[in-house]
Coordinates of C-alpha atoms and ligand atoms in Angstrom, one line a residue:
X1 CA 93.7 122.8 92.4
X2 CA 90.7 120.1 91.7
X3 CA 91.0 117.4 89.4
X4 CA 89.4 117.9 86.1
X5 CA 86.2 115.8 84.8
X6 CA 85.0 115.8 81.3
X7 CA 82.0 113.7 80.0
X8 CA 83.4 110.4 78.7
X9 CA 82.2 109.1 75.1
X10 CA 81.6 106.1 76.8
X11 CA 79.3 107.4 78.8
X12 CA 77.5 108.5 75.5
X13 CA 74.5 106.5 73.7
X14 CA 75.9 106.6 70.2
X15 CA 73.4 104.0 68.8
X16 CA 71.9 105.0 65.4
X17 CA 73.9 108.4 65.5
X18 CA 75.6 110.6 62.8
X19 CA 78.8 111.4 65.0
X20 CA 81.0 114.5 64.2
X21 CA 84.5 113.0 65.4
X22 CA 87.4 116.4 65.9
X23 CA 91.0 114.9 66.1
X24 CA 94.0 116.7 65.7
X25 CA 95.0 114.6 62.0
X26 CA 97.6 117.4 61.6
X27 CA 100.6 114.9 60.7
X28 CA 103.4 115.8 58.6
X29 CA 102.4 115.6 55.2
X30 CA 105.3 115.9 52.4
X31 CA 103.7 116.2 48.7
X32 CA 100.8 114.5 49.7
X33 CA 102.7 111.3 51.7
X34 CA 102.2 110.7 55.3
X35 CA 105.5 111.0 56.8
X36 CA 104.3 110.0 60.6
X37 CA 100.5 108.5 61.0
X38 CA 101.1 108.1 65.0
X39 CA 98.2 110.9 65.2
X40 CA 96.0 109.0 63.2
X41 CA 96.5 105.6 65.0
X42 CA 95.5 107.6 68.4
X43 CA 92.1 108.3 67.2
X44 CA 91.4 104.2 66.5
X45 CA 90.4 103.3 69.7
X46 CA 87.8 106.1 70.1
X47 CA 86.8 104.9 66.6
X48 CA 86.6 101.6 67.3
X49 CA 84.2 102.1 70.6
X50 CA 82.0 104.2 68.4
X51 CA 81.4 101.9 65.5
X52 CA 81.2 99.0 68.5
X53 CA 78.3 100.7 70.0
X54 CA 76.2 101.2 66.9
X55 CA 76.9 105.0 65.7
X56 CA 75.6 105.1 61.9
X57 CA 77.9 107.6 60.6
X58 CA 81.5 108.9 61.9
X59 CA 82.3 112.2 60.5
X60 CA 85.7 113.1 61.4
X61 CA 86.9 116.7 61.3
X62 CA 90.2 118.1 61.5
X63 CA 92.8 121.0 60.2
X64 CA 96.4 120.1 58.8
X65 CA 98.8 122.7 58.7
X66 CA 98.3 126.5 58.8
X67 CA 96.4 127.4 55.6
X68 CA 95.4 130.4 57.0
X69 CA 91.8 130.2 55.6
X70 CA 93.0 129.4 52.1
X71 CA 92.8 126.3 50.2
X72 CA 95.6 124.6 49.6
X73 CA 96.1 121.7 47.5
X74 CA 99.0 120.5 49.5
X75 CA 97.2 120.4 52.6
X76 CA 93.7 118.5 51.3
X77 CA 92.5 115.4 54.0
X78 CA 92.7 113.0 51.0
X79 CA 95.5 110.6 52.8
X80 CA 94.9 110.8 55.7
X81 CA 91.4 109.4 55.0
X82 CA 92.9 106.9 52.7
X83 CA 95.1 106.1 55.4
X84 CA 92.3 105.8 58.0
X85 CA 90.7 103.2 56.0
X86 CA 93.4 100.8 55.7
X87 CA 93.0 101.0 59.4
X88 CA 89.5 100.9 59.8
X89 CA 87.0 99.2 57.3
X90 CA 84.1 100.8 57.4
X91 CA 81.7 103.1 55.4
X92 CA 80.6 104.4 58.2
X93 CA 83.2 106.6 58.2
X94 CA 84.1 109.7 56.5
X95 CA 86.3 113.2 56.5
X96 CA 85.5 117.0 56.3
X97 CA 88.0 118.6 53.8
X98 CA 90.3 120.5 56.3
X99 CA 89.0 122.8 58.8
X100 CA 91.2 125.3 58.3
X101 CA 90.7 126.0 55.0
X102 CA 87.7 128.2 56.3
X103 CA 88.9 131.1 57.7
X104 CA 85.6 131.0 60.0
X105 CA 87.4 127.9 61.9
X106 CA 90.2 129.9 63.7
X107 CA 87.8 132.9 64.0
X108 CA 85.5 130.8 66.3
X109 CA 82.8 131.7 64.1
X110 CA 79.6 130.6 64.9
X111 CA 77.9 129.9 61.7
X112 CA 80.9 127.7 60.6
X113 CA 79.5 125.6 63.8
X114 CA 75.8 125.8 63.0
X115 CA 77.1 124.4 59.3
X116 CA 79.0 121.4 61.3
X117 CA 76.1 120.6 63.7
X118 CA 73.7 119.7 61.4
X119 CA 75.3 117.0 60.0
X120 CA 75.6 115.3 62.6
X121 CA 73.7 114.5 65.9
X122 CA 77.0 114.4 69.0
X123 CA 80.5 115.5 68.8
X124 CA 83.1 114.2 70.1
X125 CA 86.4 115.8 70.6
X126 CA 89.8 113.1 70.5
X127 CA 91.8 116.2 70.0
X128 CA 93.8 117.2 72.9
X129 CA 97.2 118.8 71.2
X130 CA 94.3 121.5 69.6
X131 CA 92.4 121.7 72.7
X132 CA 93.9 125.2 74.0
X133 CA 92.5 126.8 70.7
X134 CA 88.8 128.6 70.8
X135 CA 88.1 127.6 67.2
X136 CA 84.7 126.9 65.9
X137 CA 85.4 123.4 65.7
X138 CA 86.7 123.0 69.6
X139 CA 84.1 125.3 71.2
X140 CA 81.2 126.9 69.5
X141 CA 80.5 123.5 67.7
X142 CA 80.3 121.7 71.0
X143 CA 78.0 123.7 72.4
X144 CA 75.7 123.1 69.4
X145 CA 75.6 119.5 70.2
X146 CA 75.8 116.8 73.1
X147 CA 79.4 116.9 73.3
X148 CA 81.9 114.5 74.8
X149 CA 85.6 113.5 75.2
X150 CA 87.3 111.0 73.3
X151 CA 89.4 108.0 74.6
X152 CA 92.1 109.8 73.7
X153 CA 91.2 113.0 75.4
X154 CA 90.1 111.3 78.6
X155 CA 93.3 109.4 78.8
X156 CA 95.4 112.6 78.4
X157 CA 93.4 114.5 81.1
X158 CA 93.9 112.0 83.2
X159 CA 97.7 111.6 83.0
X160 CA 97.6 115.8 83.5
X161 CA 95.6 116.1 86.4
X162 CA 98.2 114.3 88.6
X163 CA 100.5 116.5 87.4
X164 CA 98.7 119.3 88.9
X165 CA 98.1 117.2 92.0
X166 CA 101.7 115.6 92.0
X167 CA 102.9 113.2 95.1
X168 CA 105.1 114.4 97.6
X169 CA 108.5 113.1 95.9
X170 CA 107.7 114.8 92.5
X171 CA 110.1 116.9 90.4
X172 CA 109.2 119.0 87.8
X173 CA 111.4 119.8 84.8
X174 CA 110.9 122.5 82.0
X175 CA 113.1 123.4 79.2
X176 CA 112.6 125.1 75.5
X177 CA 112.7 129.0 74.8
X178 CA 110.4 131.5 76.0
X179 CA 110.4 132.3 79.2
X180 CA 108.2 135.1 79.6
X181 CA 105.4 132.6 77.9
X182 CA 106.5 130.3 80.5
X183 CA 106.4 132.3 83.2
X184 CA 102.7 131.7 84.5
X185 CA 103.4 128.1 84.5
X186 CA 106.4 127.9 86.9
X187 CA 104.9 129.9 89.5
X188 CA 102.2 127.5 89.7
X189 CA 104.0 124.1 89.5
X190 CA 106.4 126.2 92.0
X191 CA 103.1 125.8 94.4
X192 CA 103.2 122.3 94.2
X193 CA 106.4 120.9 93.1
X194 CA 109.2 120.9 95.8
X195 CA 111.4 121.9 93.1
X196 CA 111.3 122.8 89.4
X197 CA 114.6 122.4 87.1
X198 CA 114.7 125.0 84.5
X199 CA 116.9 124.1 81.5
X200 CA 117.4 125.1 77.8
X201 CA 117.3 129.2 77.1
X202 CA 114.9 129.4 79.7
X203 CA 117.7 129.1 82.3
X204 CA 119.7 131.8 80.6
X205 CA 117.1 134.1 81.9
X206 CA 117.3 132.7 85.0
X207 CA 121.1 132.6 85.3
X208 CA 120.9 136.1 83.7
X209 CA 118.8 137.1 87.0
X210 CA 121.0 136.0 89.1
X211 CA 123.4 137.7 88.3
X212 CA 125.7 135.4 86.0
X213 CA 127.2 136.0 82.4
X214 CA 125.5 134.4 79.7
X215 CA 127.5 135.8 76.5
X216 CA 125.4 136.0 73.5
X217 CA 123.1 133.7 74.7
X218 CA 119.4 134.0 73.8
X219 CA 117.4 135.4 76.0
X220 CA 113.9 136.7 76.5
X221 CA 113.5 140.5 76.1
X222 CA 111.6 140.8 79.2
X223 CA 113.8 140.1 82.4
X224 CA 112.6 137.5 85.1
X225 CA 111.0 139.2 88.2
X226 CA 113.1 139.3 91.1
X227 CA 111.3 137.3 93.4
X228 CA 111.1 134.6 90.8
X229 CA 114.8 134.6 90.3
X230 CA 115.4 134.2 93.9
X231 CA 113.3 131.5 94.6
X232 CA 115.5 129.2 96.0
X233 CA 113.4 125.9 94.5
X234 CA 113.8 127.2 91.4
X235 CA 117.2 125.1 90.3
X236 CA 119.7 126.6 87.0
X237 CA 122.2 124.7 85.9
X238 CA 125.3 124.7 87.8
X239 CA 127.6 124.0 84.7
X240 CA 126.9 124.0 81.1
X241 CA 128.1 123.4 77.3
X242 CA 128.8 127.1 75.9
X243 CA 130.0 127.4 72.1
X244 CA 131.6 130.2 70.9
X245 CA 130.0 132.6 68.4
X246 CA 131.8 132.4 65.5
X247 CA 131.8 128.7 65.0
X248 CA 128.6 127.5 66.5
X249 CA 129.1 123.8 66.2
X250 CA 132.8 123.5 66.2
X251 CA 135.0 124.3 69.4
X252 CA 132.0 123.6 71.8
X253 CA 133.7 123.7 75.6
X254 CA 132.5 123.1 79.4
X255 CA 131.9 126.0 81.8
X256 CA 130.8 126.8 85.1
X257 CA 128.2 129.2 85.0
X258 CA 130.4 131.6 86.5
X259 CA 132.6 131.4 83.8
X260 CA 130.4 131.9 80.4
X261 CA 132.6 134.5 78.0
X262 CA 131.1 137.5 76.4
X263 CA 131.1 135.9 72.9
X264 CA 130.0 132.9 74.1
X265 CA 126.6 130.9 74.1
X266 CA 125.0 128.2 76.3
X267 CA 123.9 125.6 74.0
X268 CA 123.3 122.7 77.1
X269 CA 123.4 121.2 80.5
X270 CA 127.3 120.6 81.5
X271 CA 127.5 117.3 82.2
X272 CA 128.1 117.2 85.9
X273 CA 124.1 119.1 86.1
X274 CA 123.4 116.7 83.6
X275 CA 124.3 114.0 86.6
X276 CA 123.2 115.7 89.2
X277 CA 119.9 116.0 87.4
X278 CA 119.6 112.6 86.2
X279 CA 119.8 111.8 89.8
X280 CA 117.3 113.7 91.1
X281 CA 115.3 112.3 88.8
X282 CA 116.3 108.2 89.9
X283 CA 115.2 109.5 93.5
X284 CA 111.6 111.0 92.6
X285 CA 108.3 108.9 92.6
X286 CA 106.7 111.8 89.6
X287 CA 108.5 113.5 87.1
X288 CA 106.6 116.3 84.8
X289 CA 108.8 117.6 82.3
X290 CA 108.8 119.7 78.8
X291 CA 111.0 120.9 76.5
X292 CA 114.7 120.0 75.8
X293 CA 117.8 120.8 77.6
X294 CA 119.8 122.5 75.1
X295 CA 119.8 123.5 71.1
X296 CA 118.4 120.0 70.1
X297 CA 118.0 120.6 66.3
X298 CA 121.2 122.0 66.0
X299 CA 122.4 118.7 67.9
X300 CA 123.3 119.5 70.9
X301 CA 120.9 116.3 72.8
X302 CA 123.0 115.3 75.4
X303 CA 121.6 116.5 78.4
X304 CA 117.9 116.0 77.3
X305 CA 118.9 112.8 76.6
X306 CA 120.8 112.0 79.5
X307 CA 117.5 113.0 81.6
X308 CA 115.5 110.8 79.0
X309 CA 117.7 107.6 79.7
X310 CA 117.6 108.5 83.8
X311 CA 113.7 108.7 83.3
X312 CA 113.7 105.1 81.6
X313 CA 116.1 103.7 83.9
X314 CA 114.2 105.0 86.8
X315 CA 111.2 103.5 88.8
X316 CA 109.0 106.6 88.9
X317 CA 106.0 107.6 87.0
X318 CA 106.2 110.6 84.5
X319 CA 104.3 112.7 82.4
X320 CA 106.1 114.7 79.3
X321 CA 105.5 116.5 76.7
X322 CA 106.8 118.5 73.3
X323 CA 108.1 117.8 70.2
X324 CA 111.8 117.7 71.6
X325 CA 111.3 115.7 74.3
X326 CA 109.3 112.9 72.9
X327 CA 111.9 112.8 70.7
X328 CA 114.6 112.2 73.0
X329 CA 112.2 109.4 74.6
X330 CA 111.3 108.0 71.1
X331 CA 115.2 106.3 70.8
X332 CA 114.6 104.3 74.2
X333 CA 111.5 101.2 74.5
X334 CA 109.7 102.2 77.6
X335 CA 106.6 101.3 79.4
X336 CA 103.9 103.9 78.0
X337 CA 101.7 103.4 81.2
X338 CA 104.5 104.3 83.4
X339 CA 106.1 106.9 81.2
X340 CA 103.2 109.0 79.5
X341 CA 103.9 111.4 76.5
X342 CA 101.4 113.9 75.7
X343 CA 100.4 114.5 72.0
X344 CA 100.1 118.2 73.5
X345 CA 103.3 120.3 73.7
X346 CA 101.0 123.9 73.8
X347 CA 98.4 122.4 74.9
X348 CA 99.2 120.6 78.2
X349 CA 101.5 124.2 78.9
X350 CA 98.6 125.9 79.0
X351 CA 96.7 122.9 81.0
X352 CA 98.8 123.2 83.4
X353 CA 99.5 126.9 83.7
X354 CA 95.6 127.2 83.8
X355 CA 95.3 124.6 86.8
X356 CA 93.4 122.0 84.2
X357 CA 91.1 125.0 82.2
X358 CA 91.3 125.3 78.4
X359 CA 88.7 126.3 76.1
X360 CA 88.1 123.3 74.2
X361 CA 88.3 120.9 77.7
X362 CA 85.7 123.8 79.7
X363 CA 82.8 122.8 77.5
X364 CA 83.1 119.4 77.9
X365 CA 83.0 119.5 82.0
X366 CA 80.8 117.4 83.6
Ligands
ADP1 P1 108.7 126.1 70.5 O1 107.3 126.3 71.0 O2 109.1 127.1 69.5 O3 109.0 124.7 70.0 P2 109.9 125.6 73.0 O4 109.6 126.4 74.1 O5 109.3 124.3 72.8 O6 109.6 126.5 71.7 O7 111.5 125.6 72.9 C1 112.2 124.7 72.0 C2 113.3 125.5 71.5 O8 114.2 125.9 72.5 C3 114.2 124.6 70.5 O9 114.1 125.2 69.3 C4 115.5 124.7 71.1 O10 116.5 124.9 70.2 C5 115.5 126.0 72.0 N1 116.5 126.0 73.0 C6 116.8 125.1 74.0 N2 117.9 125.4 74.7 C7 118.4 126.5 74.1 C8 119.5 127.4 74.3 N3 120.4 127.1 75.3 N4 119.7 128.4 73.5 C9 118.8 128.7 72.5 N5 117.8 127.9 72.2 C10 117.5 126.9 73.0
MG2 MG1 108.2 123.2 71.2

């Protein structure tokens, strides 16, 4: 795999330019309030270097939420532009009612991005988490204009591309639901990790392969090819935290794989893989990991957070991503240069299951 290049905005002359900014805005929004602005404070330093080098207007497009090509009051860009402005002072600077209220913008459609490009005279895309999406906003529009890649964008590329490339001592880690979606993605980090640790329901599948119980566990409908399963760098869990059916949350218990009952369900790492794990991850120089370990909504953290406090506690340098496991990270302080969370969960999934290529990035290639 090669490393991916995309044409920097600071590479751009921005002087005396009408700039049409797409970030991904689409923060949790709760009767109108902003619940977390963390994606809006990403897009300030790419904000900040435009209005530093001269650009005369800064039109900043995004979608929040999944209108589905209706309007909807609840979902209007009013706060977040508000919000913007108590963080950036400038009338240069202005917001597109949300994208997705036009049912053109998921389409791709071509003639939303004609509408786009001519108000402005560049694009710049800060939005990586939204990157994997063809929409006329991420694509069409940028080949309308000279188009280039935020700070933001650059910075996340970066981080990615030596997870394609990992060092020699690197361990990957993935976790969530889904494996067939997944599937793609471990064979190729299976070609350049020495070994990949699957947790959450995708190692039911996996255990289900090989031939172990898994109770009522959930599963993926389609069953994990054989020569997948036996891959031998392909590492389960060799103990987990099962609860039984009927009480979920109650009468939770320890099992050896081996040893899962028919009306039980793996809910997380056992806590001796949880070990194990954690110190696989102390002895690694790169860690790339996603999703959680176990049900972590429902509560059940502790392994992904006993591998978040072994990443902390570690020397090595990691790349993560997805909602669950930036949330496990979130509880610790950490050193964001050493320990890197995407804003992408989808997005850098795909990145990497696509060796660096996503629809949004390919157009922006130098
Ligand atoms: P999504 O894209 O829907 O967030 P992910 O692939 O990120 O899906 O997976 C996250 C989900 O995986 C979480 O909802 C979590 O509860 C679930 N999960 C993790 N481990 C298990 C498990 N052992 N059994 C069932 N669900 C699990
Ligand atoms: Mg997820």
């Amino acid at each position: 795999m090669s490393e991916i290049a995309l044409r920097s905005v600071r590479d751009a002359d921005v002087a005396g330019k009408r700039v049409l900014l797409r970030v991904d805005f689409n923060v949790p929004l709760q009767g109108g309030v902003i619940v977390d602005d963390t994606r809006i404070k990403a897009a300030l330093p790419t904000i900040q270097l435009l209005l530093e080098r001269g650009a005369r207007a800064i039109i900043v497009l995004t979608h929040v939420g999944r209108p589905q090509g209706r309007v909807d009051e609840t979902l209007q860009v009013a706060p977040l532009l508000s919000r913007l402005r108590e963080y950036v002072q400038s009338g240069a600077l202005d917001m597109l009612e949300n994208l997705r209220f036009d049912p053109r913008e998921e389409a791709g459609d071509e003639s939303l991005a004609k509408e786009l490009a001519a108000r402005g005279d560049m694009y710049v895309n800060d939005a990586f988490s939204n990157s994997h999406r063809a929409h006329a906003s991420m694509v069409a529009l940028a080949k309308l204009l000279p188009s280039y890649a935020g700070l933001g964008l650059m910075n996340e590329v970066a981080h990615l591309n030596r997870a394609l490339m990992p060092p020699p001592r690197s361990l990957a880690i993935i976790g969530g639901a889904k494996f067939e979606t997944k599937e793609p993605l471990l064979q190729n980090l299976l070609a350049v990790y020495p070994q990949v640790l699957l947790g959450g329901a995708l190692a039911n599948d996996l255990l289900k392969a090989r031939g172990l119980p898994v109770g009522v566990s959930l599963v993926s409908a389609q069953p994990v090819p054989e020569a997948l399963a036996g891959e031998e760098r392909l590492i389960a869990p060799d103990d987990l935290v099962v609860a039984p059916e009927a009480a979920p949350t109650q009468t939770e218990r320890e099992a050896h794989t081996a040893d899962v009952r028919i009306d039980e369900r793996i809910v997380d790492l056992g806590t001796k893989t949880a070990k194990e794990w954690a110190e696989k991850i102390a002895q690694s120089d790169f860690v790339l990991w996603n999703g959680p370990m176990g049900v972590y909504e429902k509560g059940y953290v502790e392994g992904t957070d006993a591998l978040a406090k072994a990443l902390i506690n570690s020397s090595c340098t990691a790349v993560l991503g997805g909602g669950d496991t930036a949330a496990a990270l979130a509880q610790f302080t950490f050193d964001p240069h050493r320990i890197f969370v995407s804003t992408g969960g989808g997005a850098m999934l795909e990145f990497l299951a696509n060796g660096g290529s996503l629809p949004a990035l390919d157009v922006l290639r130098t």
